[in-house]
Amino acid sequence: MWWPVYVEGEGLYCLLCKKHDTFNPQNKSKIFNKEPCKRFRPEALADHLQTTQHKNAVAAEMLQRVSCFQKTLDERERVAEDVLVKVFTAGYWLMKEELPNHKIKSLLQLLEQVGMSDIKHFLHRSQGALREIFLTLGKTVQDTFLSKLKQAAHFGLLVDDLTDISVTEQMISFAQFYNKSGRAVETGFLSINNLLEGSPLENASTITNCIIETMDKFGLDSRKLSSFVSDGAAVMTGSRSGVATKLKELNPQLINFHCICHRLALACTDTLSSVSYINSVLKWLSQLWYMFQNSPKKMAVYLKTQAEMKALTLSTEKACSQVSRRLKKACTTRWLSFDASVKAVYADYLALIHTLNSLKDGDATCLGLFTKVKDVKFIGTVYILSEVLPHLSTMSKAFQKGAVDFSQIAPTIEYTKGQLDDAVETKSPINRLKEDLQEDGRLGLLDMNASEHQYRGLENLLCNYVDALKANIDKRFQESLPVVSAWSIFDPLKVPNKDHPGFKLYGKRQVQTIAEHFTSSMPANQKGSVQEEMKTEFAKLKYDMLTWKQDLPEECNPLVSPCKVTAIEWCLQRICSLSHFHPKISNVADIMLPTPVSNAWPERGASCVKRVKTRFRSTLKMTCCNHYCKFPSMGQLLEQMIPKGLSRDQ
């Protein structure tokens, strides 16, 4: 028998292992290759012939002696797993960027041309096979999210409806829960459902049945549904037959929440109807946007006028785009559009007037808008709105974050109302207008002379607008939220010291409200004892929160902007981890953490559907839309499918 070994120095070496540089796959050693074997016994050679290291060397030697077809087959088998990872990563990137599915073929060809030669071994390029890749990716994301959602003790549901490009009524839903293992509140896409597929009417019963069927389909326990947030439509929040009322039949302790951002938007919309001139300004701003948006010639004149008014030498296209700004669309259905439109007109009012003046002779629309816009009352109203609307936008953006700091809802509203009162008392927008209309002011070139009567009219308009706005905000937010407001007692920064006279009374009224809500579905003979347990636990918890003040991390410091984790959220997470000390309060904390205050996630999901299902892809099935909508909120899923050295963005 021929042994493929030779003696060199004081050890044995294997010819094949040394030729193909193989190694032991377990410990990466290279005995018989780089390192000699010092056991001069036949058993050592026989054992080496049976090792994976030597078999790999034999396979490599045989590969050199077979045909090119066999080499291709062996190479395809060797890189099969890596090829699948690369192909799935390409599909993941397409879905993340919301690109058409059929682009994956050209993407794979590009990857092959730029150096990933292994891609040529992926032969499953039929339409059905590629579709399975996308469905598998979406299914993986869905299963990963559902597995964590099912482990949660409670979860909140965020629901909104939309009409897509194919004029199909859809209901989009997200779920929010507290992940104890990750110690964070997570929000993820749940489903999109065609409401009118099995029912002729889009009423509360249809929506409720759709929600229940979705939870049954995914194996979610309906008793864990602890909160429900919607846009506040009557079909959602009706006290007699709304969706929230019907869902309370599944869980009587369910907390129904009207999205704060929708409330604020509705309050602003109601104000427009009560102050007619403000409504007229909104209409004229929309007409200005439509006029320039639908006329490239007028838009070019407007941008050129801006550059000339700013007296800048625009040497590059980038500089031109930075200096020349377009008007923004103003509409009542978008939360912050009115503010953006007013800012655009306020910043470039001088260029706007000159543009309309140069175009008015040959265009009736320009003439009409020029007459309306070049008016002291109009520009005064723009100044008023530029002072008022940023406060409302700031409040709306703060609520859209969805942070679990319910104690800040009422103070934020009161602060905003205080800022509006300051604007009325100081008359700051009117004073700024007076300064800018001076000869050396920002609008001095317009030669607009305003009388004292006009200024008094603007002051009255400011007072009426702010009063109407405050009244509508109070009207929209006057709905009592005793349970949510009572949650402010879990802020450790607000607990007074033990020697303070208010320490003993701190939180008594709020914890009574919380106890009454979460025991409302219990038998009468059990309510009293459970409520007393909750009060006793909170009395002990107050002492714990006093010591937690010192442990509060820097990221929860309210003086740090932006605050990553609110003090209430940090405190609630800590209470959840101490369920053996505070079982009743811990259960309440687990319900509070995933309770959403804003319906912004379904709004973003609806925008995703409208971006994906366009006029050219109007026949796209909801199965694909379901998987597309998962990716904006998928977090760090599928990381194991991305090759090492390749970032998520790549």
XYZ file of C-alpha atoms in Angstrom:
650
model
C 0.000 0.000 0.000
C 1.310 3.475 -0.915
C 1.360 6.004 1.924
C 1.282 9.701 0.801
C 3.761 10.736 3.532
C 7.431 11.589 3.719
C 9.938 12.159 6.470
C 11.562 15.545 6.924
C 13.675 16.329 9.958
C 12.094 14.687 13.004
C 8.528 14.335 11.800
C 6.140 13.089 9.141
C 4.385 15.226 6.496
C 1.474 14.405 4.164
C 2.078 15.177 0.507
C -1.576 15.888 -0.323
C -2.289 18.007 2.789
C 0.838 20.045 2.197
C 0.068 20.484 -1.512
C -3.512 21.749 -0.943
C -2.802 23.429 2.428
C -5.698 21.777 4.259
C -6.309 22.007 8.000
C -8.378 20.484 10.780
C -11.746 22.291 10.638
C -12.274 21.899 14.409
C -9.133 23.442 15.885
C -7.601 24.907 12.684
C -4.371 22.953 13.264
C -2.170 21.923 10.335
C -0.522 18.736 11.544
C 0.964 16.715 8.647
C 0.931 20.038 6.725
C 2.835 22.928 8.312
C 3.465 21.059 11.554
C 5.084 17.591 11.503
C 3.574 14.523 13.105
C 6.039 13.022 15.560
C 4.217 9.709 16.063
C 6.171 7.225 13.949
C 3.514 4.509 14.136
C 1.223 2.973 11.472
C -1.834 3.765 13.611
C -1.048 7.488 13.372
C -0.976 7.304 9.581
C -4.181 5.270 9.473
C -5.943 7.788 11.721
C -4.767 10.655 9.536
C -6.247 9.042 6.423
C -9.662 9.122 8.097
C -9.549 12.799 9.131
C -11.576 15.533 7.438
C -8.350 17.383 6.735
C -6.969 14.564 4.598
C -10.317 13.878 2.924
C -10.535 17.529 1.874
C -7.050 17.234 0.407
C -8.066 14.083 -1.508
C -11.201 15.843 -2.787
C -9.137 18.812 -3.950
C -6.710 16.454 -5.705
C -9.541 14.593 -7.426
C -11.112 17.888 -8.453
C -7.994 18.705 -10.431
C -8.296 15.475 -12.374
C -11.988 15.593 -13.333
C -13.815 17.504 -16.098
C -14.700 21.221 -16.040
C -18.374 20.299 -15.627
C -17.664 18.464 -12.399
C -15.616 21.429 -11.192
C -18.582 23.716 -11.814
C -20.955 21.408 -9.962
C -18.599 21.095 -7.004
C -18.039 24.841 -6.870
C -21.796 25.445 -7.052
C -22.317 23.105 -4.110
C -19.504 24.731 -2.153
C -20.839 28.314 -2.489
C -24.557 27.466 -2.425
C -25.138 28.884 1.061
C -23.157 32.077 0.447
C -25.014 32.658 -2.826
C -28.385 32.383 -1.088
C -27.268 34.891 1.545
C -26.243 37.366 -1.160
C -29.452 36.900 -3.147
C -31.661 37.318 -0.075
C -29.646 40.389 0.904
C -30.303 41.855 -2.548
C -34.018 41.154 -2.147
C -33.946 42.695 1.325
C -32.360 45.861 -0.094
C -34.997 46.130 -2.824
C -37.818 45.875 -0.303
C -36.136 48.301 2.077
C -35.835 50.852 -0.738
C -39.405 50.110 -1.960
C -38.223 49.240 -5.481
C -40.143 46.982 -7.930
C -39.638 43.259 -7.386
C -38.648 42.521 -10.980
C -35.562 44.741 -10.572
C -33.878 41.929 -8.679
C -32.820 40.276 -11.955
C -30.911 43.332 -13.131
C -29.510 43.822 -9.620
C -28.128 40.276 -9.584
C -26.563 40.858 -13.006
C -24.942 44.033 -11.696
C -23.540 42.230 -8.655
C -22.086 39.564 -10.934
C -20.443 42.177 -13.152
C -18.865 44.125 -10.273
C -17.071 41.115 -8.851
C -19.519 38.758 -7.123
C -18.907 35.950 -9.596
C -20.601 33.429 -7.294
C -23.989 34.942 -8.177
C -23.868 33.088 -11.519
C -24.483 29.857 -9.604
C -27.944 31.068 -8.547
C -30.168 29.454 -11.180
C -33.640 29.932 -9.652
C -34.521 33.156 -11.475
C -38.067 32.438 -12.556
C -40.785 34.863 -11.519
C -42.265 32.350 -9.122
C -38.926 31.632 -7.429
C -38.109 35.320 -7.023
C -41.570 35.972 -5.601
C -40.960 33.242 -3.024
C -37.807 35.091 -1.940
C -39.749 38.258 -1.167
C -42.543 36.351 0.567
C -39.988 34.437 2.639
C -38.307 37.675 3.709
C -41.645 39.174 4.717
C -42.692 35.984 6.497
C -39.413 35.965 8.446
C -39.941 39.553 9.579
C -43.549 38.837 10.500
C -42.781 35.661 12.438
C -39.947 37.336 14.341
C -42.162 40.230 15.392
C -45.120 37.990 16.263
C -42.973 35.693 18.383
C -41.980 38.651 20.566
C -45.496 40.091 20.543
C -47.005 36.817 21.779
C -44.610 36.780 24.727
C -45.726 40.249 25.849
C -48.208 40.402 28.715
C -50.108 43.308 27.105
C -50.046 45.177 23.816
C -51.642 48.231 22.246
C -53.262 48.447 18.821
C -52.865 51.387 16.421
C -55.387 51.453 13.573
C -56.115 53.731 10.633
C -57.806 53.371 7.265
C -56.704 54.464 3.799
C -57.844 54.309 0.204
C -55.104 53.136 -2.171
C -54.605 53.945 -5.859
C -56.950 51.126 -6.906
C -59.788 52.772 -4.904
C -59.801 49.963 -2.353
C -60.628 50.678 1.276
C -57.845 49.279 3.451
C -57.320 49.096 7.195
C -53.718 49.241 8.344
C -52.804 48.200 11.874
C -49.675 48.317 14.029
C -48.997 46.760 17.443
C -46.994 48.227 20.300
C -45.706 46.245 23.270
C -43.049 46.261 25.961
C -40.225 43.816 25.301
C -38.982 42.751 28.735
C -35.897 40.981 27.384
C -34.830 44.032 25.390
C -36.162 46.479 28.027
C -37.714 48.696 25.353
C -41.096 49.520 23.867
C -41.344 48.172 20.311
C -43.800 49.062 17.558
C -44.263 46.906 14.487
C -46.478 46.479 11.471
C -49.252 43.939 11.896
C -51.426 43.755 8.764
C -53.351 45.416 5.948
C -56.912 44.243 5.365
C -59.507 44.958 2.697
C -62.488 46.086 4.757
C -65.096 45.729 2.010
C -63.966 42.306 0.837
C -66.505 40.455 2.957
C -68.875 43.248 3.985
C -70.835 45.863 2.009
C -70.408 48.552 4.687
C -67.402 50.030 6.414
C -68.983 50.345 9.827
C -67.840 49.638 13.371
C -68.909 45.985 13.202
C -66.899 45.402 10.023
C -63.776 47.003 11.468
C -64.125 45.177 14.781
C -64.600 41.808 13.080
C -61.576 42.509 10.908
C -59.449 43.276 13.981
C -60.629 40.142 15.784
C -59.996 37.967 12.716
C -56.494 39.417 12.401
C -55.694 38.637 16.033
C -57.086 35.102 15.666
C -55.090 34.600 12.478
C -51.824 35.506 14.183
C -52.652 33.642 17.381
C -52.843 36.763 19.552
C -54.789 36.643 22.794
C -57.495 39.314 22.589
C -57.484 39.592 26.396
C -53.965 41.038 26.172
C -55.231 43.966 24.094
C -54.930 46.733 26.700
C -55.064 49.944 24.633
C -56.486 51.158 21.334
C -55.562 54.375 19.507
C -57.228 55.776 16.384
C -57.736 59.038 14.531
C -60.813 59.814 16.621
C -63.438 59.242 13.933
C -66.950 58.546 15.214
C -66.860 54.993 13.873
C -63.732 54.374 15.985
C -64.507 56.174 19.240
C -68.301 56.209 19.379
C -69.518 55.720 22.949
C -72.409 53.409 21.976
C -71.341 51.360 18.975
C -67.778 52.467 18.140
C -64.918 50.073 17.516
C -63.331 50.850 20.880
C -66.637 50.178 22.655
C -66.973 46.803 20.947
C -63.360 45.908 21.749
C -64.046 46.627 25.417
C -66.325 43.613 25.355
C -63.173 41.522 24.935
C -61.281 43.406 27.631
C -63.291 45.810 29.846
C -60.051 47.451 31.020
C -59.092 48.508 27.488
C -57.950 52.153 27.282
C -59.318 54.024 24.283
C -57.097 56.855 23.104
C -57.853 59.559 20.547
C -54.574 60.418 18.784
C -53.211 63.673 20.199
C -51.843 64.793 16.830
C -55.263 64.332 15.220
C -56.873 66.282 18.043
C -54.492 69.158 17.489
C -55.018 69.084 13.719
C -58.787 69.085 14.191
C -58.526 71.993 16.631
C -56.575 74.002 14.034
C -59.077 73.089 11.301
C -62.015 74.147 13.463
C -60.310 77.487 14.067
C -60.141 78.157 10.332
C -63.924 77.962 10.084
C -64.425 80.405 12.947
C -61.919 83.017 11.655
C -62.902 83.481 8.031
C -59.948 85.607 6.895
C -57.450 82.997 8.119
C -59.350 80.458 6.037
C -59.093 82.789 3.023
C -55.325 83.086 3.527
C -55.062 79.289 3.549
C -57.001 79.179 0.267
C -54.759 81.785 -1.364
C -51.614 79.985 -0.225
C -52.929 76.798 -1.840
C -53.716 78.675 -5.052
C -50.196 80.123 -5.120
C -48.705 76.655 -4.767
C -50.891 75.183 -7.510
C -50.120 78.062 -9.875
C -46.334 77.703 -9.606
C -46.398 73.914 -9.336
C -48.271 73.521 -12.637
C -46.274 76.088 -14.615
C -42.526 75.515 -15.161
C -42.278 78.963 -16.767
C -43.716 80.766 -13.735
C -41.628 78.651 -11.380
C -38.474 79.582 -13.301
C -39.370 83.267 -13.088
C -40.004 82.947 -9.351
C -36.685 81.197 -8.658
C -34.788 83.689 -10.815
C -36.415 86.582 -8.986
C -35.360 85.089 -5.650
C -31.753 84.918 -6.813
C -31.818 88.504 -8.072
C -33.432 89.809 -4.882
C -30.726 88.190 -2.783
C -28.031 89.648 -5.009
C -25.921 86.503 -4.991
C -23.617 85.150 -7.633
C -24.718 81.572 -8.052
C -21.721 79.829 -9.541
C -22.973 76.306 -8.964
C -26.264 74.510 -9.288
C -26.035 73.437 -5.644
C -25.810 77.042 -4.484
C -28.830 77.930 -6.605
C -30.896 75.137 -5.078
C -29.921 76.212 -1.566
C -30.857 79.857 -2.100
C -33.963 79.445 -4.263
C -36.866 77.961 -2.311
C -40.188 76.771 -3.642
C -43.584 77.355 -2.118
C -45.098 74.610 0.014
C -48.530 73.096 -0.338
C -51.036 74.028 2.366
C -53.917 71.665 3.114
C -56.050 70.823 6.129
C -55.454 67.065 5.985
C -51.716 67.279 6.644
C -50.691 68.195 10.161
C -47.758 70.545 9.536
C -48.333 71.695 5.954
C -49.891 75.050 6.890
C -46.819 75.993 8.920
C -44.412 75.057 6.100
C -46.460 77.027 3.555
C -46.509 80.145 5.753
C -42.755 79.913 6.365
C -42.075 79.780 2.618
C -44.197 82.861 1.893
C -42.823 84.744 4.911
C -39.194 84.113 3.876
C -39.610 85.102 0.196
C -42.573 87.481 0.230
C -40.608 90.194 -1.585
C -39.670 87.861 -4.457
C -43.251 86.561 -4.609
C -44.697 90.054 -5.038
C -42.194 90.967 -7.767
C -42.921 87.704 -9.592
C -46.696 88.220 -9.522
C -46.214 91.838 -10.598
C -44.179 90.797 -13.643
C -46.733 88.143 -14.680
C -50.012 89.908 -13.907
C -50.419 91.655 -17.295
C -50.756 88.421 -19.245
C -52.339 86.148 -16.656
C -55.658 86.686 -14.872
C -54.745 84.271 -12.073
C -51.563 86.185 -11.292
C -53.501 89.456 -11.353
C -56.107 88.158 -8.919
C -53.535 86.700 -6.526
C -51.400 89.827 -6.754
C -54.394 91.907 -5.667
C -55.021 89.619 -2.688
C -51.411 89.092 -1.665
C -50.061 92.645 -1.888
C -52.109 93.841 1.025
C -51.152 94.892 4.532
C -53.773 92.613 6.033
C -52.450 89.589 4.112
C -48.803 90.085 5.025
C -49.863 90.951 8.583
C -51.761 87.658 8.754
C -48.679 85.835 7.462
C -46.664 87.417 10.266
C -49.304 86.361 12.791
C -49.319 82.793 11.491
C -45.515 82.671 11.441
C -45.631 83.496 15.154
C -48.448 81.124 16.132
C -48.042 78.037 13.961
C -44.469 77.087 15.039
C -45.738 76.575 18.607
C -48.448 74.208 17.341
C -45.955 72.384 15.112
C -43.566 71.924 18.015
C -46.348 70.459 20.131
C -47.439 68.141 17.308
C -43.883 66.893 16.732
C -43.449 66.266 20.453
C -46.599 64.124 20.511
C -45.593 62.220 17.370
C -42.573 60.801 19.187
C -44.961 58.688 21.235
C -42.773 58.763 24.346
C -44.348 57.325 27.493
C -44.377 60.614 29.415
C -48.076 61.139 29.984
C -47.378 63.738 32.629
C -46.172 66.092 29.923
C -49.361 66.066 27.845
C -51.256 68.644 29.882
C -48.188 70.820 30.679
C -47.209 70.877 26.994
C -50.680 72.096 26.040
C -50.656 74.703 28.805
C -47.184 75.874 27.778
C -48.310 76.275 24.171
C -51.362 78.240 25.248
C -49.097 80.418 27.381
C -46.869 81.149 24.392
C -49.928 82.156 22.382
C -51.017 84.500 25.171
C -47.547 86.059 25.203
C -47.815 86.735 21.473
C -51.103 88.565 22.082
C -49.808 90.564 25.044
C -46.542 91.640 23.430
C -48.041 92.019 19.929
C -44.725 90.655 18.655
C -45.892 89.796 15.087
C -47.424 93.278 14.637
C -44.276 94.957 15.953
C -42.084 92.893 13.617
C -44.298 93.895 10.700
C -43.950 97.580 11.578
C -40.156 97.280 11.631
C -39.984 95.366 8.350
C -42.222 97.872 6.525
C -39.842 100.741 7.295
C -37.723 102.088 4.442
C -34.645 100.273 5.723
C -36.616 97.180 6.771
C -36.862 93.742 5.197
C -39.937 94.733 3.149
C -38.968 98.363 2.589
C -38.730 97.926 -1.199
C -42.486 97.226 -1.414
C -43.361 100.781 -0.339
C -46.414 99.588 1.598
C -47.779 102.177 4.003
C -49.996 100.823 6.767
C -52.310 103.015 8.791
C -52.993 102.762 12.497
C -56.462 101.498 11.658
C -54.957 98.591 9.734
C -52.609 97.788 12.601
C -55.516 97.778 15.059
C -57.388 95.448 12.702
C -54.406 93.073 12.720
C -54.269 93.221 16.512
C -57.942 92.285 16.677
C -57.324 89.477 14.182
C -54.470 88.187 16.356
C -56.647 88.227 19.469
C -59.604 86.559 17.734
C -57.421 83.880 16.142
C -55.597 83.008 19.364
C -58.844 82.985 21.375
C -60.544 80.729 18.827
C -57.504 78.471 18.670
C -57.326 78.116 22.466
C -61.062 77.462 22.663
C -60.858 74.695 20.049
C -57.810 73.148 21.725
C -59.687 73.086 25.033
C -62.712 71.623 23.283
C -60.709 68.847 21.641
C -58.659 68.067 24.747
C -61.376 68.545 27.354
C -62.267 64.860 27.152
C -61.263 63.645 30.542
C -58.393 61.187 30.572
C -58.246 60.502 34.304
C -56.380 57.208 34.011
C -53.715 58.516 31.662
C -53.307 61.740 33.625
C -52.973 59.760 36.845
C -49.937 57.933 35.458
C -47.853 61.040 36.122
C -47.349 59.831 39.704
C -44.769 57.331 38.426
C -42.293 60.107 37.665
C -39.568 59.701 40.334
C -38.443 63.297 39.839
C -41.800 64.548 41.144
C -41.871 62.538 44.370
C -41.317 64.953 47.294
C -38.789 64.185 50.015
C -39.871 62.237 53.087
C -39.694 65.291 55.319
C -41.928 67.249 52.944
C -45.528 67.655 54.166
C -46.894 66.502 50.835
C -45.080 63.152 50.792
C -47.804 61.196 52.609
C -50.546 62.541 50.349
C -48.552 62.195 47.115
C -50.379 60.049 44.567
C -53.321 59.035 46.770
C -55.967 60.494 44.496
C -54.266 59.256 41.310
C -53.700 55.701 42.543
C -57.372 55.561 43.548
C -58.311 56.488 39.968
C -55.956 53.841 38.574
C -57.270 51.197 40.984
C -60.900 51.933 40.102
C -60.208 51.624 36.385
C -58.307 48.339 36.521
C -60.811 46.717 38.861
C -63.917 47.837 36.990
C -64.558 44.357 35.554
C -64.044 42.492 38.852
C -66.876 41.235 41.063
C -68.018 43.718 43.698
C -66.812 41.539 46.576
C -63.225 41.545 45.201
C -62.831 45.159 44.142
C -62.207 46.577 47.585
C -59.432 44.152 48.527
C -57.607 44.526 45.195
C -57.801 48.308 45.362
C -56.359 48.280 48.864
C -53.507 46.052 47.676
C -52.675 48.520 44.915
C -52.724 51.448 47.342
C -50.463 49.588 49.773
C -48.005 48.676 47.005
C -47.826 52.267 45.818
C -47.254 53.511 49.372
C -44.185 51.257 49.508
C -43.211 52.176 45.945
C -42.922 55.859 46.881
C -39.961 55.061 49.118
C -38.348 53.075 46.304
C -38.782 55.955 43.846
C -37.034 58.278 46.289
C -33.922 56.090 46.128
C -34.269 55.712 42.354
C -33.738 59.438 41.911
C -30.047 58.884 42.566
C -29.895 55.988 40.066
C -31.612 57.903 37.269
C -29.303 57.646 34.207
C -28.105 60.677 32.311
C -30.186 59.771 29.262
C -33.324 60.368 31.375
C -32.216 63.826 32.459
C -34.917 66.293 31.319
C -32.230 68.966 30.955
C -30.562 66.882 28.234
C -32.060 67.485 24.807
C -33.219 65.312 23.236
C -34.086 63.069 26.171
C -33.705 59.475 24.942
C -35.793 57.826 27.664
C -38.250 59.730 29.824
C -38.104 59.380 33.592
C -41.583 57.829 33.664
C -40.649 55.237 31.045
C -37.454 54.342 32.934
C -39.403 54.058 36.189
C -42.109 51.873 34.627
C -39.483 49.549 33.176
C -37.915 49.180 36.598
C -41.300 48.473 38.185
C -41.920 45.713 35.601
C -38.657 44.053 36.641
C -39.821 44.047 40.282
C -43.064 42.158 39.782
C -42.379 39.940 42.799
C -42.355 43.010 45.084
C -45.211 44.954 43.445
C -47.393 42.416 41.581
C -50.454 44.652 41.125
C -48.592 47.861 40.271
C -46.211 45.908 38.021
C -49.160 44.645 35.987
C -50.406 48.234 35.620
C -46.929 49.373 34.543
C -46.810 46.652 31.886
C -50.102 47.997 30.497
C -48.961 51.607 30.595
C -45.664 51.124 28.770
C -47.098 49.960 25.405
C -50.011 52.430 25.488
C -49.606 54.697 22.424
C -50.564 58.376 22.507
C -50.237 59.041 18.770
C -51.457 57.355 15.612
C -48.351 58.375 13.681
C -47.233 54.791 12.912
C -50.353 53.868 10.860
C -50.028 57.214 9.086
C -46.473 56.311 8.089
C -47.644 52.856 7.026
C -50.359 54.386 4.845
C -47.736 56.604 3.222
C -45.621 53.512 2.554
C -48.553 51.779 0.827
C -49.172 54.822 -1.365
C -45.493 54.984 -2.310
C -45.387 51.294 -3.188
C -48.778 50.841 -4.838
C -48.566 53.529 -7.507
C -50.502 54.010 -10.725
C -48.062 51.738 -12.551
C -48.435 49.036 -9.880
C -52.127 49.396 -9.145
C -52.647 45.622 -9.440
C -50.141 44.884 -6.675
C -51.692 42.383 -4.286
C -52.047 43.082 -0.586
C -49.762 40.125 0.129
C -46.826 42.071 -1.278
C -47.920 45.345 0.337
C -48.062 43.550 3.688
C -44.417 42.566 3.380
C -43.289 45.949 2.070
C -44.827 47.729 5.076
C -42.940 45.591 7.564
C -39.538 46.916 6.619
C -39.731 50.545 7.832
C -40.170 49.247 11.383
C -38.265 45.955 11.340
C -35.470 47.161 13.637
C -32.491 44.801 13.676
C -34.159 41.756 12.155
C -32.489 39.511 9.562
C -29.020 40.610 10.654
C -27.890 37.015 10.395
C -28.716 37.092 6.676
C -26.367 40.018 5.946
C -22.757 38.984 5.193
C -20.028 40.029 7.586
C -18.422 43.315 6.692
C -21.576 44.608 4.967
C -23.495 47.266 6.848
C -27.303 47.471 6.955
C -27.267 50.647 4.866
C -25.229 48.920 2.173
